[in-house]
Amino acid sequence: MRRDPHTAAWDALKAARKIQRFTQGIERSAYFEDDLLQSAVERQFEVIGESLNRLSRLSSELATQIPDLPKIVAFRNVLIHGYAEVETAVVWDAVTTHLPPLIENLSALLGEAPAQSDERP
């Protein structure tokens, strides 16, 4: 199997879109009370971080086009390894503040509209 950096970017975009779908219409207080939703969102952030880490190993040229890629990968590491110390407010901030620009960036990188489906071309 050929390792394709675009597949890694697409996997990150798909996970980011899932987070948006999971949290659409959800208020901060509702998110804080929903352990299942928190787990689902955190899992998708883990996928984003792992996918972008893989992208950085496959294509440094593409990786440099993603702002804050090292911070995104570090966030994944905190979620995976420091799960007992994960602050719900930090994750919610990532959902509401950092995720929309990441989706726009990945969509542009892949030549897709930000709101396209999760189906692979």
C-alpha positions as MATLAB code, in Angstrom:
seq = 'MRRDPHTAAWDALKAARKIQRFTQGIERSAYFEDDLLQSAVERQFEVIGESLNRLSRLSSELATQIPDLPKIVAFRNVLIHGYAEVETAVVWDAVTTHLPPLIENLSALLGEAPAQSDERP';
ca = [
       0.000    0.000    0.000;
       1.344    3.397   -1.037;
       1.411    5.995    1.698;
      -0.275    9.126    0.456;
      -0.002   12.402    2.365;
      -3.303   13.544    0.879;
      -5.017   10.536    2.468;
      -3.630   11.604    5.839;
      -4.958   15.136    5.302;
      -8.300   13.754    4.190;
      -8.511   11.566    7.317;
      -7.900   14.641    9.478;
     -10.560   16.595    7.601;
     -13.073   13.774    7.946;
     -12.491   13.613   11.720;
     -12.794   17.396   12.018;
     -16.100   17.345   10.167;
     -17.347   14.616   12.505;
     -16.578   16.830   15.488;
     -18.537   19.650   13.891;
     -21.446   17.321   13.240;
     -21.342   15.909   16.787;
     -21.341   19.363   18.368;
     -23.688   21.201   16.022;
     -26.305   23.019   18.086;
     -24.699   21.945   21.371;
     -24.189   24.555   24.079;
     -21.048   24.613   26.211;
     -22.964   23.545   29.336;
     -24.525   20.578   27.528;
     -21.112   19.499   26.266;
     -19.695   19.650   29.792;
     -22.466   17.356   31.047;
     -22.235   14.746   28.277;
     -19.454   12.227   28.894;
     -20.312   10.273   25.755;
     -20.079   13.361   23.545;
     -16.820   14.399   25.183;
     -15.372   10.957   24.499;
     -16.454   11.052   20.861;
     -14.989   14.508   20.309;
     -11.730   13.641   22.034;
     -11.410   10.492   19.907;
     -11.779   12.504   16.705;
      -9.168   14.996   17.907;
      -6.866   12.021   18.449;
      -7.492   10.955   14.834;
      -6.768   14.489   13.623;
      -3.488   14.616   15.529;
      -2.375   11.187   14.398;
      -3.305   11.890   10.771;
      -1.438   15.182   10.745;
       1.550   13.590   12.442;
       1.579   10.991    9.663;
       1.222   13.787    7.087;
       4.262   15.565    8.530;
       6.316   12.385    8.126;
       5.107   11.827    4.553;
       5.306   15.364    3.190;
       6.974   18.223    4.996;
       5.891   20.463    2.108;
       2.190   19.822    2.772;
       2.682   19.851    6.537;
       4.074   23.383    6.458;
       0.790   24.531    4.915;
      -1.112   23.615    8.085;
      -0.773   26.327   10.720;
       0.011   25.061   14.223;
       0.505   21.467   13.092;
       2.965   20.735   15.945;
       0.443   22.098   18.474;
      -2.300   19.902   17.006;
      -0.102   16.819   17.290;
       0.856   17.820   20.851;
      -2.862   18.162   21.705;
      -3.371   14.605   20.456;
      -0.550   13.439   22.696;
      -2.136   15.102   25.727;
      -5.455   13.422   24.945;
      -3.844   10.011   24.553;
      -1.208   10.070   27.276;
      -2.539   12.649   29.715;
      -6.174   11.619   29.512;
      -6.610   11.924   33.290;
      -5.607   15.573   33.077;
      -7.639   16.613   30.037;
      -9.572   19.788   30.720;
     -13.018   19.826   29.166;
     -12.823   23.605   28.712;
      -9.654   23.260   26.630;
     -11.285   20.684   24.367;
     -14.410   22.850   23.991;
     -12.202   25.820   23.093;
     -10.534   23.694   20.427;
     -13.964   22.781   19.035;
     -15.285   26.332   18.923;
     -12.148   28.338   18.159;
      -9.529   26.196   16.453;
     -11.510   23.591   14.536;
     -13.269   25.862   11.984;
     -10.005   27.365   10.652;
      -8.447   23.896   10.512;
     -11.368   22.635    8.434;
     -11.029   25.601    6.089;
      -7.290   25.042    5.774;
      -7.549   21.299    5.139;
     -10.411   21.829    2.684;
      -8.355   24.349    0.724;
      -5.326   22.070    0.804;
      -7.402   19.225   -0.619;
      -9.304   21.415   -3.064;
     -12.679   20.812   -1.405;
     -15.401   23.050   -0.109;
     -15.340   23.190    3.721;
     -18.833   21.657    4.054;
     -18.473   18.739    1.629;
     -19.404   15.214    2.669;
     -17.169   12.727    4.412;
     -17.155   10.395    1.420;
     -13.823    9.901   -0.255;
     -13.682   10.951   -3.879;
];
